[in-house]
Every structure is written in structure tokens, then in C-alpha cells.
mmCIF file of C-alpha atoms in Angstrom:
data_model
loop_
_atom_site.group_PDB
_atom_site.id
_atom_site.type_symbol
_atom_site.label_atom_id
_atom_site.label_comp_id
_atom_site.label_asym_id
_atom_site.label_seq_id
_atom_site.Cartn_x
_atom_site.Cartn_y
_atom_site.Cartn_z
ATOM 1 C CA UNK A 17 10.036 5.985 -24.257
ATOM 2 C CA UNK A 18 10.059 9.400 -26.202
ATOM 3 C CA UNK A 19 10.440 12.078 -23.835
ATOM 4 C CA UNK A 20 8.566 14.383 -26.100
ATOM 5 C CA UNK A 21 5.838 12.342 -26.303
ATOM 6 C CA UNK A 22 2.333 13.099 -24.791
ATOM 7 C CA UNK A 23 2.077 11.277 -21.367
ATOM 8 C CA UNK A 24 -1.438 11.435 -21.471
ATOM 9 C CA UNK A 25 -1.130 9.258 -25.174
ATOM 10 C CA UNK A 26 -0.217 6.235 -22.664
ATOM 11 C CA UNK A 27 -3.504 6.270 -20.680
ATOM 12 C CA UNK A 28 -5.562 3.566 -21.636
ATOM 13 C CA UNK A 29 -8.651 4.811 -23.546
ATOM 14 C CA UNK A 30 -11.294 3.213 -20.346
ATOM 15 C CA UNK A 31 -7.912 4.779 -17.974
ATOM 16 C CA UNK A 32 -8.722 8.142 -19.705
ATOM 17 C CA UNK A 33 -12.425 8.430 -19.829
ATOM 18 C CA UNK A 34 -12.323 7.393 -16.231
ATOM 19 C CA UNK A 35 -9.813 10.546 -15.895
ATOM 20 C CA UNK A 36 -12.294 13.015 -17.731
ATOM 21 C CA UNK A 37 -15.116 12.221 -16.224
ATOM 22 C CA UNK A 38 -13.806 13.195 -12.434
ATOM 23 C CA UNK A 39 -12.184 16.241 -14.174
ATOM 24 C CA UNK A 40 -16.000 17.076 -15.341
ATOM 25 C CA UNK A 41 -17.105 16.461 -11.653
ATOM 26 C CA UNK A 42 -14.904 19.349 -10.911
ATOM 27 C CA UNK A 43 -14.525 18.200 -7.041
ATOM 28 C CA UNK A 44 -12.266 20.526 -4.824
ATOM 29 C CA UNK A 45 -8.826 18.423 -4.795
ATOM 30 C CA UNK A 46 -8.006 17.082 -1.464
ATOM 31 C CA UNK A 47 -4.807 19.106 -1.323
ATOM 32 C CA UNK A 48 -7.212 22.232 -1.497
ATOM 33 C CA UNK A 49 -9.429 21.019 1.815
ATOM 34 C CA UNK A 50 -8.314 20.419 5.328
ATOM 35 C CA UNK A 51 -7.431 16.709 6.525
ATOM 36 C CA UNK A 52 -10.919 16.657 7.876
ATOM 37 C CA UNK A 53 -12.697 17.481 5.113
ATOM 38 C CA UNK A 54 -9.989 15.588 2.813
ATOM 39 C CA UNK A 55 -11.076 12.391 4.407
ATOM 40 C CA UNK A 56 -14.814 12.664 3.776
ATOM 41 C CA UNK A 57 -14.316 14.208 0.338
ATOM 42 C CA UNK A 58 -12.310 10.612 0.437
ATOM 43 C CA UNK A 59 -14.796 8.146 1.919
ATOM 44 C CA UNK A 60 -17.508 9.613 -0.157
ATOM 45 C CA UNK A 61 -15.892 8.549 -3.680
ATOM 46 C CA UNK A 62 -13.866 5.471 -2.518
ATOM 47 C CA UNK A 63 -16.928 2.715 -3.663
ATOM 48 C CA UNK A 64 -17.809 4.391 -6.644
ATOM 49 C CA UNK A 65 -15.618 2.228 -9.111
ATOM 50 C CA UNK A 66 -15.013 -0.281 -7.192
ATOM 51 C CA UNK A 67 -16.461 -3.896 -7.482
ATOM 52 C CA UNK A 68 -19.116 -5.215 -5.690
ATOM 53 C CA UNK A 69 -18.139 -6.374 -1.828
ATOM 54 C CA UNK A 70 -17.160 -10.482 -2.380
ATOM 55 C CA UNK A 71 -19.285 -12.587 0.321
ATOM 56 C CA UNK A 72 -16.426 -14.134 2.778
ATOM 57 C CA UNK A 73 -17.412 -16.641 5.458
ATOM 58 C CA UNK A 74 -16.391 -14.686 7.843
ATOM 59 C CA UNK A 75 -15.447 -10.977 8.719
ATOM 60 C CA UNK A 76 -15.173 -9.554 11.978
ATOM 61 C CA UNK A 77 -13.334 -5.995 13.509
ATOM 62 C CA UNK A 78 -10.882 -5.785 15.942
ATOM 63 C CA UNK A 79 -9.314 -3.923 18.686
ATOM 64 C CA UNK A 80 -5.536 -3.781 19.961
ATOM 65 C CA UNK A 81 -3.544 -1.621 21.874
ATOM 66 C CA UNK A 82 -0.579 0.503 20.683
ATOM 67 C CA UNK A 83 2.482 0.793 22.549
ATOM 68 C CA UNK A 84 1.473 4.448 23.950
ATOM 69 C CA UNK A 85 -1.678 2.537 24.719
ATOM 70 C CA UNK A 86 -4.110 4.221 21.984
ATOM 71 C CA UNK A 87 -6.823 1.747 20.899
ATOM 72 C CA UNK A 88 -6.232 0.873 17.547
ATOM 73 C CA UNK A 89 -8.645 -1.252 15.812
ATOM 74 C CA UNK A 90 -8.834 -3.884 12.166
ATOM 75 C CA UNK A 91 -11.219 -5.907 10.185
ATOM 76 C CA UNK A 92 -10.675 -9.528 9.569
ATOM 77 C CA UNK A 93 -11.507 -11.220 5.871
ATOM 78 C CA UNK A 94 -11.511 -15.144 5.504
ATOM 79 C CA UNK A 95 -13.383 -16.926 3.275
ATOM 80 C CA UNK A 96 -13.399 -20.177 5.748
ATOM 81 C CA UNK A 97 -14.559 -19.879 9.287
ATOM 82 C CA UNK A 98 -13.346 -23.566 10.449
ATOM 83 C CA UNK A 99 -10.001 -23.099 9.101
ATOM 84 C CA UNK A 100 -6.554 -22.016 10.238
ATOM 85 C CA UNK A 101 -5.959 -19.823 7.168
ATOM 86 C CA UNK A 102 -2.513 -17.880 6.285
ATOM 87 C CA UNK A 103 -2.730 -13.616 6.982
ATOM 88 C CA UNK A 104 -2.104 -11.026 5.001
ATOM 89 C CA UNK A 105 -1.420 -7.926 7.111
ATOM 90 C CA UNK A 106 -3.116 -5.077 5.271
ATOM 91 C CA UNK A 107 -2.531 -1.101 5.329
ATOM 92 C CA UNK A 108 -4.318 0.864 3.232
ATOM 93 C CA UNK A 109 -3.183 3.678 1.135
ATOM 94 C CA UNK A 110 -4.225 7.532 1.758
ATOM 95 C CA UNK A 111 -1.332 9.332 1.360
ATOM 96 C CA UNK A 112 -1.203 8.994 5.340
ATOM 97 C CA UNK A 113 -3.791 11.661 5.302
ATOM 98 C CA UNK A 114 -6.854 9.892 4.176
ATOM 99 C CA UNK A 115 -8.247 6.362 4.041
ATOM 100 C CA UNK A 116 -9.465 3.238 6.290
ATOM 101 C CA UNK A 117 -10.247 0.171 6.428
ATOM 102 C CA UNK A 118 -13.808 0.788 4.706
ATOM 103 C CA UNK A 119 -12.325 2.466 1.979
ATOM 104 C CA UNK A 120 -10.209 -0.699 0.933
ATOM 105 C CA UNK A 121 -12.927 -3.275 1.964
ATOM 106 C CA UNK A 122 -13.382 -4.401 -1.499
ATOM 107 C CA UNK A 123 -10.215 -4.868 -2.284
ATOM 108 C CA UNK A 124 -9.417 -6.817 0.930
ATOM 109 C CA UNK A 125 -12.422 -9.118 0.291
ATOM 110 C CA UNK A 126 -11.523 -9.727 -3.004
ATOM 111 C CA UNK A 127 -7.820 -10.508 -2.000
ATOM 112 C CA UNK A 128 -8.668 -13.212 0.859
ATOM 113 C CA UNK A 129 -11.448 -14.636 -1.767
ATOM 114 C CA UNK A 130 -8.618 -14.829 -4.786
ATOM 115 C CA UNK A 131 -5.739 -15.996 -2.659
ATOM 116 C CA UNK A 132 -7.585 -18.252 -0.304
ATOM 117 C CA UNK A 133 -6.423 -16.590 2.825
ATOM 118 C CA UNK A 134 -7.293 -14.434 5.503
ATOM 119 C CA UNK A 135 -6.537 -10.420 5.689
ATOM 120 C CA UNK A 136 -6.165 -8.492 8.250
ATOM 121 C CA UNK A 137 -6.976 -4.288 7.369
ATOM 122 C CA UNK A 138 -5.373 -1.787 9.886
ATOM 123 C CA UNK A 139 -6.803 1.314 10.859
ATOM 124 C CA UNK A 140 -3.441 3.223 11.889
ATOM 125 C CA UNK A 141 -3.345 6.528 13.249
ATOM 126 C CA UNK A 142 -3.542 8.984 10.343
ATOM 127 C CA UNK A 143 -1.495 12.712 9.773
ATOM 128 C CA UNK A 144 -1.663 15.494 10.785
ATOM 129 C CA UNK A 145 -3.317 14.162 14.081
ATOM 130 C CA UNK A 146 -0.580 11.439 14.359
ATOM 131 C CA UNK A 147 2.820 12.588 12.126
ATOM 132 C CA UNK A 148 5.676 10.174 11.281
ATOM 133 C CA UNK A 149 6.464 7.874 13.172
ATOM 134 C CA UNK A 150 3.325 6.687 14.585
ATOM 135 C CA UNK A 151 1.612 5.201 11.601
ATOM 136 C CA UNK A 152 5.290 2.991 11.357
ATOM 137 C CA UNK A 153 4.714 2.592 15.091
ATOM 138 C CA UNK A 154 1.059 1.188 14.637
ATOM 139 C CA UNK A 155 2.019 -0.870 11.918
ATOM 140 C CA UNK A 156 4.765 -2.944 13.694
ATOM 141 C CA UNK A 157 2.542 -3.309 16.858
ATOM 142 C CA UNK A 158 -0.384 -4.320 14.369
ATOM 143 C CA UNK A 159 2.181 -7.141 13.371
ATOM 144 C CA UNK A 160 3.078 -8.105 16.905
ATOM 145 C CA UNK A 161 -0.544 -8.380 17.570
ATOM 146 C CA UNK A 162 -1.166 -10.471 15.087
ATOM 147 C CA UNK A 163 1.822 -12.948 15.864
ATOM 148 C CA UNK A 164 0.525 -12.883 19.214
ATOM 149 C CA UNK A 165 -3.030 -14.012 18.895
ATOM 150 C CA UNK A 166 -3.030 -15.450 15.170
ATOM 151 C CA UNK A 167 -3.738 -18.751 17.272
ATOM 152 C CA UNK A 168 -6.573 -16.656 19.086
ATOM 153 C CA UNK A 169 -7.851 -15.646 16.259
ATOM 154 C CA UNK A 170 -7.775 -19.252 14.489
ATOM 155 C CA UNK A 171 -5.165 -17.798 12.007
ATOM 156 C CA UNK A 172 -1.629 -19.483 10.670
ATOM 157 C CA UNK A 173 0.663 -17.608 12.551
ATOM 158 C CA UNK A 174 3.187 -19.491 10.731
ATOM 159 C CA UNK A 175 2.499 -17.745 7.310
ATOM 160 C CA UNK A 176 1.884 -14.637 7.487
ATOM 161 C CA UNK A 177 2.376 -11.718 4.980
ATOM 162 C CA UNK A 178 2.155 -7.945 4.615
ATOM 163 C CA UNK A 179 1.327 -5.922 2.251
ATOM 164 C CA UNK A 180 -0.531 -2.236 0.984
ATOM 165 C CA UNK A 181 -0.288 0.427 -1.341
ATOM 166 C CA UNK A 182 0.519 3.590 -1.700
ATOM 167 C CA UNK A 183 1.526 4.970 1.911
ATOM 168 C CA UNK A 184 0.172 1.498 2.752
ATOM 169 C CA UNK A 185 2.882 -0.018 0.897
ATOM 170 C CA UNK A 186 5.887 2.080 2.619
ATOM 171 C CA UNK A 187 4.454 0.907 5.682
ATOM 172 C CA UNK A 188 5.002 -2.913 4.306
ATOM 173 C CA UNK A 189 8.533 -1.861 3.218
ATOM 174 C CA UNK A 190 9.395 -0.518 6.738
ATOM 175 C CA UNK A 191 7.702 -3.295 8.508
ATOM 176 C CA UNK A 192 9.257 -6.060 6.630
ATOM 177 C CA UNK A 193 12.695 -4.633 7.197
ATOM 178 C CA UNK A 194 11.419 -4.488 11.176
ATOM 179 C CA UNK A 195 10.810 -7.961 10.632
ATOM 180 C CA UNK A 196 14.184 -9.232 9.209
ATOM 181 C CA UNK A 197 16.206 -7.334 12.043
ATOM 182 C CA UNK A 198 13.795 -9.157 14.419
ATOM 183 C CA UNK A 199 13.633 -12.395 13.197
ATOM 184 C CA UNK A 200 10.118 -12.456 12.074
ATOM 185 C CA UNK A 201 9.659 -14.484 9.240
ATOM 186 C CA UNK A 202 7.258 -13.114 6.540
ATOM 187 C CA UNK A 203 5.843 -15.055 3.820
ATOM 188 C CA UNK A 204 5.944 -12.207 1.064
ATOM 189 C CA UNK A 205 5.595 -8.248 0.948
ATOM 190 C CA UNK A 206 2.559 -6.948 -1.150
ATOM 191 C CA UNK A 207 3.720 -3.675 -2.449
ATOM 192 C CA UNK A 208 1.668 -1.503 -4.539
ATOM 193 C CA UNK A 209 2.966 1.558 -5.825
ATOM 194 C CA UNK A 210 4.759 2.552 -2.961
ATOM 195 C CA UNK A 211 6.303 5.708 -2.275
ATOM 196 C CA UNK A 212 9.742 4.802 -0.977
ATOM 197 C CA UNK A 213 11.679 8.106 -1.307
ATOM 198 C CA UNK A 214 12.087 10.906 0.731
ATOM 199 C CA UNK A 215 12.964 13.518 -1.998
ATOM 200 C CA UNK A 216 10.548 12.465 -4.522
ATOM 201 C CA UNK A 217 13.069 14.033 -7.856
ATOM 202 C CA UNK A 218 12.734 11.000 -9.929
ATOM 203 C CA UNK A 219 11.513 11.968 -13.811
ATOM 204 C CA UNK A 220 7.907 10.044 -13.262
ATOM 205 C CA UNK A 221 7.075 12.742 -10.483
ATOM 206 C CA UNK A 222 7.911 15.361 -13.554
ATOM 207 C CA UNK A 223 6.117 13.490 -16.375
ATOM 208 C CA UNK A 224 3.075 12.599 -14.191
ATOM 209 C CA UNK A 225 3.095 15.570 -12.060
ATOM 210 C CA UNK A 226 -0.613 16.812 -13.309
ATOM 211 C CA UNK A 227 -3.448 15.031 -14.925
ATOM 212 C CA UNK A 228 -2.840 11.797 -13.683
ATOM 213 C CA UNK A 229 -5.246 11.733 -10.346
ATOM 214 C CA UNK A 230 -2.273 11.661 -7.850
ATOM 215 C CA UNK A 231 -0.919 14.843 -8.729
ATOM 216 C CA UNK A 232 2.323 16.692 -7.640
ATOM 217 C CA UNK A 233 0.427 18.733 -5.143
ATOM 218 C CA UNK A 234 -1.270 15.695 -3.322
ATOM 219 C CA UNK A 235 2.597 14.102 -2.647
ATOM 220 C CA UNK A 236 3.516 17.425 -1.420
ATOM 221 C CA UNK A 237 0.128 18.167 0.857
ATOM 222 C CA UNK A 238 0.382 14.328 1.875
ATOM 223 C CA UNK A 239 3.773 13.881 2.853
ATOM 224 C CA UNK A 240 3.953 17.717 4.402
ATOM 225 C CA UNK A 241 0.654 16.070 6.876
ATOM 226 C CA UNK A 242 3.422 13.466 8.044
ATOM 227 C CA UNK A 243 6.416 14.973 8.198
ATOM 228 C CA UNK A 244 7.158 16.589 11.712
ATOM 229 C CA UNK A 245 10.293 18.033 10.165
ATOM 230 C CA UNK A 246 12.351 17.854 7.236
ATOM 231 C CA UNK A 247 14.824 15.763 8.760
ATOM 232 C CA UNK A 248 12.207 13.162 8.472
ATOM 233 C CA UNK A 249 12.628 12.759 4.573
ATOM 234 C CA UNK A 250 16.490 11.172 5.617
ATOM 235 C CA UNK A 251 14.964 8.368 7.867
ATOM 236 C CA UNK A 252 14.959 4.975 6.399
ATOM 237 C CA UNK A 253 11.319 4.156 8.409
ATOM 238 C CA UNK A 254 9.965 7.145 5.704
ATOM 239 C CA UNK A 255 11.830 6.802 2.610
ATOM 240 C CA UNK A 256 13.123 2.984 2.647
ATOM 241 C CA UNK A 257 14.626 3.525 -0.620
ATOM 242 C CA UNK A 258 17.438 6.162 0.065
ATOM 243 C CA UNK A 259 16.776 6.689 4.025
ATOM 244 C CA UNK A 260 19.642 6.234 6.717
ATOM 245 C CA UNK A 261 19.330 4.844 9.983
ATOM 246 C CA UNK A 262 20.916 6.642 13.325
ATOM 247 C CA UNK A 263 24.702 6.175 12.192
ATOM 248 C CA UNK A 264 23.653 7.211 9.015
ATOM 249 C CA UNK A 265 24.127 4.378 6.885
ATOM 250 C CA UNK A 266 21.558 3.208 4.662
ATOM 251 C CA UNK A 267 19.741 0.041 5.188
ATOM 252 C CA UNK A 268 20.961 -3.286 3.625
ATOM 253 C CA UNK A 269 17.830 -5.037 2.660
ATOM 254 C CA UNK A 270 19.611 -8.668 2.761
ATOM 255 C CA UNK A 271 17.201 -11.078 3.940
ATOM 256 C CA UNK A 272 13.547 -9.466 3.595
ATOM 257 C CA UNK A 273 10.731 -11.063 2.638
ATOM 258 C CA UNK A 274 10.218 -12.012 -1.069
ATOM 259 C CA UNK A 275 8.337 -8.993 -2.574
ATOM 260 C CA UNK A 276 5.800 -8.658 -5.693
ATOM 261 C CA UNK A 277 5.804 -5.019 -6.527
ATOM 262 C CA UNK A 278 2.929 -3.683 -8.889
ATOM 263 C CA UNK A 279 3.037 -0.587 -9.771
ATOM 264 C CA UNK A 280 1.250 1.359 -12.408
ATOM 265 C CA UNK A 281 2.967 2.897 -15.374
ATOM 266 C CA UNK A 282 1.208 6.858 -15.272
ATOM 267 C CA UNK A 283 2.318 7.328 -11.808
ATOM 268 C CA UNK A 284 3.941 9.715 -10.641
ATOM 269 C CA UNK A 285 5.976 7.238 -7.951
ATOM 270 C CA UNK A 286 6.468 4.107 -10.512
ATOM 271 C CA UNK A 287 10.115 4.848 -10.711
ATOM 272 C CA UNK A 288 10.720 4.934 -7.050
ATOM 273 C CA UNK A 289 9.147 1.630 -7.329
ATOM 274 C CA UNK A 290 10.808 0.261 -9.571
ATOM 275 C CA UNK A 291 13.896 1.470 -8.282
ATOM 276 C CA UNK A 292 13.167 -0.251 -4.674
ATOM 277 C CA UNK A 293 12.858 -3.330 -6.667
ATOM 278 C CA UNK A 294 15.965 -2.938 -8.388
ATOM 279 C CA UNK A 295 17.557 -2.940 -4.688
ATOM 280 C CA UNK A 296 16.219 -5.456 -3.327
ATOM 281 C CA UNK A 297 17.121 -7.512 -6.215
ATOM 282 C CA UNK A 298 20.636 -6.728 -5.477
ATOM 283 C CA UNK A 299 20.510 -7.400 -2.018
ATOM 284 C CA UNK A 300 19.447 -11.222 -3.596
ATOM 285 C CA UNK A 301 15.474 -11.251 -2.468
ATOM 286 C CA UNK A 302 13.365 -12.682 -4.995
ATOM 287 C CA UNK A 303 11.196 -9.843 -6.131
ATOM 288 C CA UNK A 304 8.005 -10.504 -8.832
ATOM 289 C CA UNK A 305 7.824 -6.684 -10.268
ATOM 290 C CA UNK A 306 4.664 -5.799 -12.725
ATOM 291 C CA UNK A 307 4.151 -2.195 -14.165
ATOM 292 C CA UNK A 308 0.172 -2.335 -15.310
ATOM 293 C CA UNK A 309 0.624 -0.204 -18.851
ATOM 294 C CA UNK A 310 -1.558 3.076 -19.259
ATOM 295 C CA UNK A 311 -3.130 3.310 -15.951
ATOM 296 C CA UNK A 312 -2.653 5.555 -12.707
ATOM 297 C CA UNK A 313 -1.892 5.539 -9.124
ATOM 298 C CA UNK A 314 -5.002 4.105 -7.417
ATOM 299 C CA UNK A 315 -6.013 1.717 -9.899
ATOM 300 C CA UNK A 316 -6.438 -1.016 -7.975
ATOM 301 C CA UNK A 317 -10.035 0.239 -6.485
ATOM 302 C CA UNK A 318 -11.466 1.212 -9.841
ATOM 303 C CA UNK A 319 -11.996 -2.847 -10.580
ATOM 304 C CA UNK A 320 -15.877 -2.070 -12.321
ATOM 305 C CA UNK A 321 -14.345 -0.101 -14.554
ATOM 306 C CA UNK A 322 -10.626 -0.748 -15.633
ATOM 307 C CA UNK A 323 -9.575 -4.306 -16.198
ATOM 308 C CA UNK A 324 -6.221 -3.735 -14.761
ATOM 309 C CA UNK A 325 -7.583 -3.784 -11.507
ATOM 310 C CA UNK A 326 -8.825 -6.809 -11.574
ATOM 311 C CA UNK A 327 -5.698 -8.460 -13.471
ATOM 312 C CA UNK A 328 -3.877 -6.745 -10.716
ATOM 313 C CA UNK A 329 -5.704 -8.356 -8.059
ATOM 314 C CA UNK A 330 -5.110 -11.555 -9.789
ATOM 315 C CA UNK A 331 -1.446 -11.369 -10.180
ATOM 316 C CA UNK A 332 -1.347 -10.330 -6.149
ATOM 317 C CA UNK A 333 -3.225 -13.263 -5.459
ATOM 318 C CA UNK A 334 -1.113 -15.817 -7.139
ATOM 319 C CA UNK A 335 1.893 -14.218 -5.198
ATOM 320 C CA UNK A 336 -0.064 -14.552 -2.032
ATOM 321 C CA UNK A 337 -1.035 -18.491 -2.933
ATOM 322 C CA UNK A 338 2.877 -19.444 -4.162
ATOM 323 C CA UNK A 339 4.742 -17.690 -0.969
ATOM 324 C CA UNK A 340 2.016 -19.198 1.471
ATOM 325 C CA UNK A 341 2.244 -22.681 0.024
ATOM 326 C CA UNK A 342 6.295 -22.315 -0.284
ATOM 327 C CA UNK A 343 5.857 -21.198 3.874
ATOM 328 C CA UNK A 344 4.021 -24.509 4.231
ATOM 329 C CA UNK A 345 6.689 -26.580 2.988
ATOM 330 C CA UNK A 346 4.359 -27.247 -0.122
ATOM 331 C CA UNK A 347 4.766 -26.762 -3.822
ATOM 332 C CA UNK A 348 4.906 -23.086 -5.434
#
């Protein structure tokens, strides 16, 4: 691409009018408002392009116990009720600020109704209330959990997935690397646009830094909510992509779970993304990677009014289908 061209000439034209009319709303940006307020300001817009809620056969919420013993609790999306469906694990996105389970309930419904399987949305412990580690904490023991009780639950415990976006999606990274060292099987990871570094430098956070909804000050307020210290930005359970473990090597990524990767092309972390694909590629895991042209981080819940979305939610699906059926021993 031509450096000295306009970034804001890629938006898509329904991208861009999208883009002018929340500039015209002129809402406070979260950065500017506490994590309270931040999370209503949140909530209060996250239906407003979304599509309308799919019907599922069956949806139910919850509980579990962390492993400091705070109640943690999810929703469950199937659209059967008599059968043993596979699970997507699901963790929303918010920047680990902002965000819940009601603010991706579209999306999830629409996932389990496209892929034909069950999802399971976590409501993990959110910053600054909760700082890094405990949303990687609740995320593992969401996993557990669900191992534990898919039976329970009338679930396939066999073929099971994870997946999110945004901080949603590091949480997948982390927890499917958790899962390789343990020897927990996963299906696929569901990654969209997750942030994987800790020193977000790359030139997409320079090109994309304002104007494109995520901006360079909501990375910075986000990731300064989860950070108890800078030291954190050098842990692999944060930043997956260039993070070290206690000896301070970096984690090999040999033998995670097959990955499909969408990220959007006018955000600010789409080369972080891309370059997490690029190594797990070379550590041989099959890896599906689709940049959605002129669009911006978050445009997965604007489905009523850019067609990406919906595309997007598409191409996830087929993933979801084609690693489930390869789990069952079927054809992709």
C-alpha cells in the first residue's frame, strides 16, 4: 500500500458513514470516563447495529467457581435441545475493561445458529477491579469447567473449541497454548482481531491510531486497566506474540489448535494479527487467516449495517463446522 495515501480512502463507503455518524453523536470516548461509567456508556450502544437476536432452541446461564472461589457465571447457545452438540468457548471483547456476555449475545446466537453448535459466553472478571492475570485465570477455569460437565450439560466434550475477539481473542490465544501444554485437545481457535503484543509499535497502531473507532488512546486506557505493572507487557499469558515465560524464553506454539484468524484491515492491531498468524504458521499449525478490506476493529457486531459482519460470521462458521466434523472423525 502507499504510505502516503489517506487511510481513511480504505474505509468502505457503508464502513465510513457508519464512522461519521458516531463522530456526529459526539459521545464522551470511553478512555475519557471511568471503568464504571465506560461500561454503561458500553452496554448502552452495543445492540444498536447489531442484527436481530437468532431464536436458538435453547439458551440458558450459568454459574462456576474460580479457583480463588469467585462465582463466575456464562450463557449457553444451542440451536438443538436433544442433542449432544460440539462447544465453542466464547470470551468477549472489551478491551478487558468493558463488555459481557449481553453485549455479544447476537453474535453468539448467530454463531451456534451458522455453525450448528453450541457456545458457551464467559463473563470473566473485568480490569481495573480484576488486573492481569485473572481474566487468563477465569478463562482456563471456564475451560476446565466446561470439560468437566460438557456431559452435564448434554454437550460434546470431545469437540470443543475456543474462540473471541479483541481482548477476547488474546484470551483464546493464551488458553489454547494452556491447552497444548496440558493435553487438552481443542478443535480450532476463533481469533478475531486479537491484540497479541505487549508493546503495541507495529505501523497499523500508527496508521490507524485516530479515526478508526478503536483509537490509540482506548489501547492505551485499556491495556493500562489490566496491567498491574509494566513487567506485565513481557509475559507470554498478555502478549502471546512476543511474551516470555519464567526462564524467559518465548513460547513455541508447536502443537496448538488449528486457528482461523479474521481480522479487519483499518485496525489499528491487524498487523499484530497477522503477525501471530505468521508464527503459528511456522510452528506448522494450520491457520485460515482473512483480513475483511475497509472496515474497523469491532466490525463483527455492526451485522445490520456492514456486510462484512455478516460474511465474517459466515467464514467463522464454516471454520467452526470443518474443525468439528474433522474432531469427529468425519469429512472437512
Amino acid at each position: 500500500m502507499n504510505k502516503h495515501r489517506n487511510p481513511l480512502s480504505r474505509l468502505t463507503p457503508a464502513m465510513r458513514g457508519v464512522l461519521d455518524r458516531i463522530a456526529r453523536a459526539g459521545h464522551v470516548p470511553l478512555y475519557a470516563l471511568s471503568p464504571a461509567q465506560a461500561r454503561l456508556a458500553y452496554e448502552a450502544g452495543a445492540g444498536v447495529l447489531e442484527i436481530p437476536p437468532h431464536k436458538l432452541a435453547r439458551v440458558e446461564d450459568l454459574g462456576f467457581t474460580a479457583r480463588d472461589g469467585h462465582a463466575l457465571n456464562a450463557r449457553l447457545y444451542a440451536p438443538a435441545a436433544d442433542t449432544a452438540l460440539p462447544v465453542l468457548l466464547y470470551f468477549h471483547g472489551g478491551g478487558f475493561t468493558v463488555g459481557s456476555v449481553a453485549t455479544h449475545e447476537q453474535l453468539c446466537r448467530h454463531l451456534a445458529h451458522l455453525a450448528h453448535c453450541a457456545v458457551v459466553s464467559v463473563n470473566y472478571r473485568l480490569a481495573p477491579e480484576a488486573q492481569f492475570p485473572t481474566a487468563v485465570h477465569d478463562a482456563w477455569d471456564s475451560l476446565a469447567w466446561l470439560r468437566e460437565q460438557a456431559s452435564a450439560l448434554r454437550l460434546d466434550g470431545a469437540r470443543i473449541a475456543v474462540g473471541g475477539d479483541s481482548a477476547g481473542g488474546t484470551l483464546a490465544c493464551v488458553t489454547a497454548i494452556s491447552a497444548r501444554d496440558a493435553g487438552w485437545p481443542l478443535a480450532l481457535q476463533l481469533l478475531f482481531y486479537p491484540g497479541t503484543t505487549g508493546h503495541p509499535s507495529t505501523p497499523s497502531h500508527q496508521t490507524f491510531a485516530k479515526g478508526f473507532l478503536l483509537e490509540e488512546a482506548h489501547v492505551q486506557y485499556f491495556l493500562g486497566n489490566y496491567r498491574t505493572s509494566e513487567a506485565d507487557r513481557d509475559d507470554w499469558r498478555y502478549a502471546p506474540l512476543d511474551g516470555v515465560d519464567e526462564s524467559g524464553q518465548p513460547r513455541d506454539l508447536d502443537g496448538v489448535a488449528p486457528a482461523w484468524v479474521g481480522l479487519a484491515e483499518c485496525d489499528p492491531l491487524v498487523d499484530e494479527g497477522v503477525l501471530y498468524a505468521d508464527r503459528l504458521r511456522l510452528a506448522g499449525v494450520p491457520v485460515d487467516l482473512e483480513i475483511y478490506g475497509g472496515v474497523v476493529h469491532g466490525f463483527i457486531n455492526f451485522g445490520r449495517a456492514i456486510p462484512q459482519a455478516l460474511t465474517a460470521h459466515n467464514d467463522a462458521a464454516r471454520a467452526l463446522r470443518q474443525a468439528f466434523s474433522l474432531a469427529a472423525g468425519g469429512p472437512t
